[in-house]
GROMACS .gro file of C-alpha atoms in nm:
model
  293
    1UNK     CA    1  -2.027  -2.835  -3.862
    2UNK     CA    2  -1.659  -2.778  -3.806
    3UNK     CA    3  -1.556  -2.553  -3.521
    4UNK     CA    4  -1.225  -2.437  -3.385
    5UNK     CA    5  -1.068  -2.158  -3.191
    6UNK     CA    6  -0.728  -2.217  -3.346
    7UNK     CA    7  -0.577  -2.074  -3.661
    8UNK     CA    8  -0.457  -2.418  -3.773
    9UNK     CA    9  -0.654  -2.645  -4.005
   10UNK     CA   10  -0.986  -2.729  -3.831
   11UNK     CA   11  -1.086  -3.083  -3.752
   12UNK     CA   12  -1.399  -3.221  -3.918
   13UNK     CA   13  -1.666  -3.294  -3.661
   14UNK     CA   14  -1.987  -3.496  -3.723
   15UNK     CA   15  -2.299  -3.279  -3.738
   16UNK     CA   16  -2.461  -3.459  -3.447
   17UNK     CA   17  -2.172  -3.386  -3.210
   18UNK     CA   18  -2.164  -3.082  -2.983
   19UNK     CA   19  -1.807  -2.958  -2.952
   20UNK     CA   20  -1.638  -2.756  -2.678
   21UNK     CA   21  -1.306  -2.630  -2.813
   22UNK     CA   22  -1.075  -2.440  -2.576
   23UNK     CA   23  -0.878  -2.152  -2.721
   24UNK     CA   24  -0.614  -1.948  -2.537
   25UNK     CA   25  -0.510  -1.608  -2.662
   26UNK     CA   26  -0.276  -1.333  -2.548
   27UNK     CA   27  -0.435  -0.986  -2.580
   28UNK     CA   28  -0.316  -0.692  -2.789
   29UNK     CA   29  -0.282  -0.915  -3.093
   30UNK     CA   30  -0.457  -0.834  -3.420
   31UNK     CA   31  -0.748  -1.060  -3.343
   32UNK     CA   32  -0.882  -1.412  -3.320
   33UNK     CA   33  -1.097  -1.616  -3.554
   34UNK     CA   34  -1.357  -1.853  -3.413
   35UNK     CA   35  -1.427  -2.100  -3.693
   36UNK     CA   36  -1.773  -2.234  -3.767
   37UNK     CA   37  -1.771  -2.414  -4.103
   38UNK     CA   38  -2.060  -2.594  -4.268
   39UNK     CA   39  -1.921  -2.904  -4.444
   40UNK     CA   40  -2.240  -3.033  -4.606
   41UNK     CA   41  -2.580  -2.871  -4.639
   42UNK     CA   42  -2.876  -2.888  -4.878
   43UNK     CA   43  -2.981  -2.537  -4.781
   44UNK     CA   44  -2.836  -2.262  -4.997
   45UNK     CA   45  -2.849  -1.985  -4.737
   46UNK     CA   46  -2.867  -2.130  -4.384
   47UNK     CA   47  -2.930  -1.893  -4.096
   48UNK     CA   48  -2.624  -1.826  -3.876
   49UNK     CA   49  -2.628  -1.697  -3.519
   50UNK     CA   50  -2.343  -1.638  -3.274
   51UNK     CA   51  -2.408  -1.611  -2.902
   52UNK     CA   52  -2.182  -1.523  -2.608
   53UNK     CA   53  -2.222  -1.710  -2.279
   54UNK     CA   54  -2.059  -1.535  -1.986
   55UNK     CA   55  -2.140  -1.536  -1.612
   56UNK     CA   56  -2.440  -1.761  -1.684
   57UNK     CA   57  -2.589  -1.499  -1.918
   58UNK     CA   58  -2.639  -1.544  -2.292
   59UNK     CA   59  -2.625  -1.247  -2.530
   60UNK     CA   60  -2.627  -1.214  -2.908
   61UNK     CA   61  -2.302  -1.151  -3.094
   62UNK     CA   62  -2.430  -1.200  -3.448
   63UNK     CA   63  -2.805  -1.194  -3.510
   64UNK     CA   64  -3.032  -1.077  -3.791
   65UNK     CA   65  -2.727  -1.054  -4.020
   66UNK     CA   66  -2.539  -0.800  -3.806
   67UNK     CA   67  -2.298  -0.782  -3.512
   68UNK     CA   68  -2.464  -0.712  -3.176
   69UNK     CA   69  -2.369  -0.613  -2.821
   70UNK     CA   70  -2.025  -0.512  -2.697
   71UNK     CA   71  -1.855  -0.650  -3.010
   72UNK     CA   72  -2.040  -0.420  -3.249
   73UNK     CA   73  -1.726  -0.229  -3.351
   74UNK     CA   74  -1.474  -0.511  -3.296
   75UNK     CA   75  -1.610  -0.815  -3.477
   76UNK     CA   76  -1.712  -0.930  -3.824
   77UNK     CA   77  -1.837  -1.244  -3.993
   78UNK     CA   78  -1.592  -1.426  -4.221
   79UNK     CA   79  -1.704  -1.667  -4.491
   80UNK     CA   80  -2.065  -1.616  -4.379
   81UNK     CA   81  -2.014  -1.836  -4.071
   82UNK     CA   82  -1.688  -1.778  -3.881
   83UNK     CA   83  -1.648  -1.497  -3.628
   84UNK     CA   84  -1.344  -1.266  -3.623
   85UNK     CA   85  -1.286  -1.055  -3.308
   86UNK     CA   86  -1.042  -0.764  -3.318
   87UNK     CA   87  -0.845  -0.610  -3.030
   88UNK     CA   88  -0.940  -0.880  -2.785
   89UNK     CA   89  -0.931  -0.804  -2.414
   90UNK     CA   90  -0.971  -1.002  -2.096
   91UNK     CA   91  -1.344  -0.922  -2.095
   92UNK     CA   92  -1.384  -1.122  -2.416
   93UNK     CA   93  -1.310  -1.449  -2.232
   94UNK     CA   94  -1.633  -1.650  -2.259
   95UNK     CA   95  -1.811  -1.936  -2.435
   96UNK     CA   96  -1.913  -1.857  -2.794
   97UNK     CA   97  -2.183  -2.066  -2.956
   98UNK     CA   98  -2.237  -2.089  -3.331
   99UNK     CA   99  -2.591  -2.197  -3.421
  100UNK     CA  100  -2.690  -2.300  -3.777
  101UNK     CA  101  -3.046  -2.343  -3.898
  102UNK     CA  102  -3.079  -2.524  -4.235
  103UNK     CA  103  -3.446  -2.580  -4.321
  104UNK     CA  104  -3.385  -2.809  -4.620
  105UNK     CA  105  -3.153  -3.050  -4.434
  106UNK     CA  106  -3.250  -3.365  -4.254
  107UNK     CA  107  -3.094  -3.215  -3.940
  108UNK     CA  108  -3.225  -2.863  -3.946
  109UNK     CA  109  -3.042  -2.724  -3.638
  110UNK     CA  110  -2.685  -2.774  -3.527
  111UNK     CA  111  -2.443  -2.586  -3.305
  112UNK     CA  112  -2.083  -2.575  -3.185
  113UNK     CA  113  -1.941  -2.414  -2.869
  114UNK     CA  114  -1.592  -2.262  -2.848
  115UNK     CA  115  -1.432  -2.152  -2.523
  116UNK     CA  116  -1.217  -1.841  -2.561
  117UNK     CA  117  -0.972  -1.764  -2.281
  118UNK     CA  118  -0.777  -1.441  -2.312
  119UNK     CA  119  -0.452  -1.456  -2.122
  120UNK     CA  120  -0.304  -1.135  -1.979
  121UNK     CA  121   0.062  -1.093  -1.889
  122UNK     CA  122   0.116  -0.975  -1.530
  123UNK     CA  123   0.222  -0.617  -1.471
  124UNK     CA  124   0.502  -0.525  -1.231
  125UNK     CA  125   0.391  -0.650  -0.887
  126UNK     CA  126   0.386  -0.435  -0.575
  127UNK     CA  127   0.651  -0.558  -0.331
  128UNK     CA  128   0.689  -0.465   0.034
  129UNK     CA  129   1.018  -0.544   0.209
  130UNK     CA  130   1.107  -0.423   0.562
  131UNK     CA  131   1.422  -0.213   0.557
  132UNK     CA  132   1.568  -0.323   0.890
  133UNK     CA  133   1.484  -0.615   1.122
  134UNK     CA  134   1.665  -0.712   1.446
  135UNK     CA  135   1.817  -1.057   1.470
  136UNK     CA  136   1.571  -1.318   1.595
  137UNK     CA  137   1.258  -1.120   1.506
  138UNK     CA  138   0.990  -1.223   1.254
  139UNK     CA  139   0.959  -1.054   0.915
  140UNK     CA  140   0.705  -1.070   0.630
  141UNK     CA  141   0.768  -0.977   0.266
  142UNK     CA  142   0.464  -0.937   0.037
  143UNK     CA  143   0.418  -0.942  -0.341
  144UNK     CA  144   0.085  -0.863  -0.513
  145UNK     CA  145  -0.030  -0.830  -0.875
  146UNK     CA  146  -0.389  -0.784  -0.991
  147UNK     CA  147  -0.390  -0.759  -1.372
  148UNK     CA  148  -0.256  -1.093  -1.494
  149UNK     CA  149  -0.485  -1.372  -1.614
  150UNK     CA  150  -0.480  -1.657  -1.534
  151UNK     CA  151  -0.389  -1.566  -1.179
  152UNK     CA  152  -0.009  -1.550  -1.152
  153UNK     CA  153   0.216  -1.745  -0.920
  154UNK     CA  154   0.500  -1.575  -0.733
  155UNK     CA  155   0.867  -1.642  -0.670
  156UNK     CA  156   1.115  -1.451  -0.452
  157UNK     CA  157   1.484  -1.386  -0.512
  158UNK     CA  158   1.761  -1.276  -0.276
  159UNK     CA  159   2.074  -1.137  -0.437
  160UNK     CA  160   1.951  -1.289  -0.769
  161UNK     CA  161   1.925  -1.636  -0.611
  162UNK     CA  162   1.576  -1.800  -0.623
  163UNK     CA  163   1.436  -1.891  -0.283
  164UNK     CA  164   1.268  -2.229  -0.221
  165UNK     CA  165   0.918  -2.252  -0.079
  166UNK     CA  166   1.065  -2.384   0.247
  167UNK     CA  167   1.416  -2.307   0.370
  168UNK     CA  168   1.433  -2.642   0.550
  169UNK     CA  169   1.406  -2.826   0.218
  170UNK     CA  170   1.731  -2.681   0.081
  171UNK     CA  171   2.067  -2.724   0.259
  172UNK     CA  172   2.183  -2.397   0.104
  173UNK     CA  173   1.940  -2.209   0.327
  174UNK     CA  174   1.988  -2.410   0.645
  175UNK     CA  175   2.074  -2.091   0.837
  176UNK     CA  176   1.740  -1.934   0.741
  177UNK     CA  177   1.388  -2.003   0.860
  178UNK     CA  178   1.133  -1.890   0.601
  179UNK     CA  179   0.829  -2.018   0.412
  180UNK     CA  180   0.721  -1.892   0.068
  181UNK     CA  181   0.360  -1.915  -0.053
  182UNK     CA  182   0.372  -1.903  -0.436
  183UNK     CA  183  -0.004  -1.842  -0.459
  184UNK     CA  184  -0.025  -1.539  -0.229
  185UNK     CA  185   0.327  -1.405  -0.278
  186UNK     CA  186   0.412  -1.383   0.093
  187UNK     CA  187   0.759  -1.468   0.222
  188UNK     CA  188   0.753  -1.516   0.599
  189UNK     CA  189   1.062  -1.539   0.822
  190UNK     CA  190   0.989  -1.686   1.164
  191UNK     CA  191   1.321  -1.551   1.297
  192UNK     CA  192   1.570  -1.364   1.078
  193UNK     CA  193   1.944  -1.421   1.085
  194UNK     CA  194   2.235  -1.207   0.971
  195UNK     CA  195   2.257  -1.421   0.656
  196UNK     CA  196   1.906  -1.306   0.556
  197UNK     CA  197   2.033  -0.956   0.480
  198UNK     CA  198   2.038  -0.872   0.110
  199UNK     CA  199   1.848  -0.742  -0.193
  200UNK     CA  200   1.506  -0.895  -0.247
  201UNK     CA  201   1.270  -0.888  -0.546
  202UNK     CA  202   0.963  -1.084  -0.659
  203UNK     CA  203   0.852  -1.217  -1.000
  204UNK     CA  204   0.485  -1.272  -1.093
  205UNK     CA  205   0.437  -1.528  -1.374
  206UNK     CA  206   0.162  -1.696  -1.573
  207UNK     CA  207   0.129  -1.860  -1.915
  208UNK     CA  208   0.124  -1.519  -2.086
  209UNK     CA  209   0.452  -1.394  -1.939
  210UNK     CA  210   0.611  -1.254  -1.624
  211UNK     CA  211   0.703  -0.925  -1.457
  212UNK     CA  212   0.916  -0.833  -1.156
  213UNK     CA  213   0.937  -0.556  -0.900
  214UNK     CA  214   1.242  -0.346  -0.821
  215UNK     CA  215   1.505  -0.476  -0.579
  216UNK     CA  216   1.470  -0.369  -0.217
  217UNK     CA  217   1.724  -0.400   0.064
  218UNK     CA  218   1.653  -0.574   0.394
  219UNK     CA  219   1.912  -0.533   0.670
  220UNK     CA  220   1.929  -0.767   0.968
  221UNK     CA  221   2.108  -0.606   1.263
  222UNK     CA  222   2.218  -0.714   1.612
  223UNK     CA  223   2.046  -0.569   1.918
  224UNK     CA  224   2.280  -0.353   2.138
  225UNK     CA  225   2.203  -0.515   2.472
  226UNK     CA  226   2.466  -0.312   2.655
  227UNK     CA  227   2.324   0.011   2.521
  228UNK     CA  228   1.973  -0.086   2.623
  229UNK     CA  229   2.084  -0.171   2.979
  230UNK     CA  230   2.282   0.154   3.001
  231UNK     CA  231   1.980   0.353   2.888
  232UNK     CA  232   1.760   0.188   3.151
  233UNK     CA  233   2.015   0.267   3.423
  234UNK     CA  234   2.030   0.632   3.316
  235UNK     CA  235   1.651   0.661   3.335
  236UNK     CA  236   1.642   0.499   3.678
  237UNK     CA  237   1.917   0.735   3.801
  238UNK     CA  238   1.729   1.042   3.679
  239UNK     CA  239   1.409   0.922   3.846
  240UNK     CA  240   1.597   0.865   4.174
  241UNK     CA  241   1.745   1.217   4.165
  242UNK     CA  242   1.404   1.371   4.099
  243UNK     CA  243   1.247   1.174   4.386
  244UNK     CA  244   1.527   1.272   4.625
  245UNK     CA  245   1.493   1.638   4.530
  246UNK     CA  246   1.120   1.638   4.598
  247UNK     CA  247   1.168   1.474   4.942
  248UNK     CA  248   1.438   1.727   5.035
  249UNK     CA  249   1.213   2.016   4.934
  250UNK     CA  250   0.933   1.882   5.154
  251UNK     CA  251   1.165   1.856   5.453
  252UNK     CA  252   1.278   2.214   5.411
  253UNK     CA  253   0.921   2.337   5.393
  254UNK     CA  254   0.917   2.460   5.038
  255UNK     CA  255   0.574   2.310   4.981
  256UNK     CA  256   0.408   2.465   5.301
  257UNK     CA  257   0.183   2.768   5.241
  258UNK     CA  258   0.252   3.097   5.429
  259UNK     CA  259   0.052   3.416   5.481
  260UNK     CA  260   0.182   3.764   5.402
  261UNK     CA  261   0.353   3.807   5.741
  262UNK     CA  262   0.542   3.480   5.696
  263UNK     CA  263   0.349   3.293   5.965
  264UNK     CA  264   0.168   2.973   5.907
  265UNK     CA  265  -0.203   2.982   5.875
  266UNK     CA  266  -0.390   2.889   6.195
  267UNK     CA  267  -0.748   2.804   6.271
  268UNK     CA  268  -0.941   3.116   6.361
  269UNK     CA  269  -0.999   3.157   6.738
  270UNK     CA  270  -1.322   3.227   6.919
  271UNK     CA  271  -1.438   3.584   6.847
  272UNK     CA  272  -1.419   3.826   7.138
  273UNK     CA  273  -1.748   3.902   7.310
  274UNK     CA  274  -1.918   3.577   7.214
  275UNK     CA  275  -1.986   3.305   7.473
  276UNK     CA  276  -2.087   2.956   7.363
  277UNK     CA  277  -2.331   2.786   7.602
  278UNK     CA  278  -2.460   2.430   7.573
  279UNK     CA  279  -2.811   2.378   7.706
  280UNK     CA  280  -2.966   2.049   7.802
  281UNK     CA  281  -3.298   2.135   7.644
  282UNK     CA  282  -3.168   2.219   7.305
  283UNK     CA  283  -2.901   1.954   7.283
  284UNK     CA  284  -2.677   2.168   7.073
  285UNK     CA  285  -2.473   2.481   7.088
  286UNK     CA  286  -2.603   2.835   7.076
  287UNK     CA  287  -2.441   3.166   7.153
  288UNK     CA  288  -2.527   3.475   7.347
  289UNK     CA  289  -2.382   3.813   7.288
  290UNK     CA  290  -2.246   4.013   7.574
  291UNK     CA  291  -2.114   4.362   7.561
  292UNK     CA  292  -1.823   4.471   7.768
  293UNK     CA  293  -1.828   4.838   7.862
   0.00000   0.00000   0.00000
């Protein structure tokens, strides 16, 4: 058997050898041909089967002389043995096994395995850049992309200048303090400086291509310490005036309740005609009514 995932001239492989041939493909092309060629056989019409191995599951692609499974409308057999897949997508990445059964040959069964990897160019990543950050504060810029395959790596640019993974490693950025993680796309400033102001954008790249997000501005501004102190003093002054006003109102009696005649409320006196007598036997108070004529 001869097997290949490339469009170039296939390499002849001994029948007893099991081959794993990697093949990388960018999607949206016309298609890919997975070659399975019988170089020498005494059987006029050997039986051919193609199987797809993905996520530890094996399914038929070509069986009983017809295309099976999810490739029913996108694949065909070429030259009775090779498999052609049209409109490949990322979901077609898998191991494909060509099995040949030749009853009249000394070696009746042989197979070849081809690994198909469909590479997908990244789409424009989603970038998040803070608009304004005070001097000395921390800042985090993020860049994420979820369509590219293999997984993309990220790079950040400021004013069209590429940023290193660590500002300390490049004398050009000695006034900055940031770390870039090319795998996660995060750019972290431990403490921003005025020089960190500028236009930022991120590029996501893999073997299939690259894409970038739109530029976003980040401004680094100085804190107005004098304004902050002045604001605190104003608040304290207002609170002092309010407190003084409340104390003055208390002293002038504005918070004391009055009855309708303007006199302060007093505890009710003892009603006329009622005498309270304490007795030794009872140990408490009781009253007797007396009538004055």
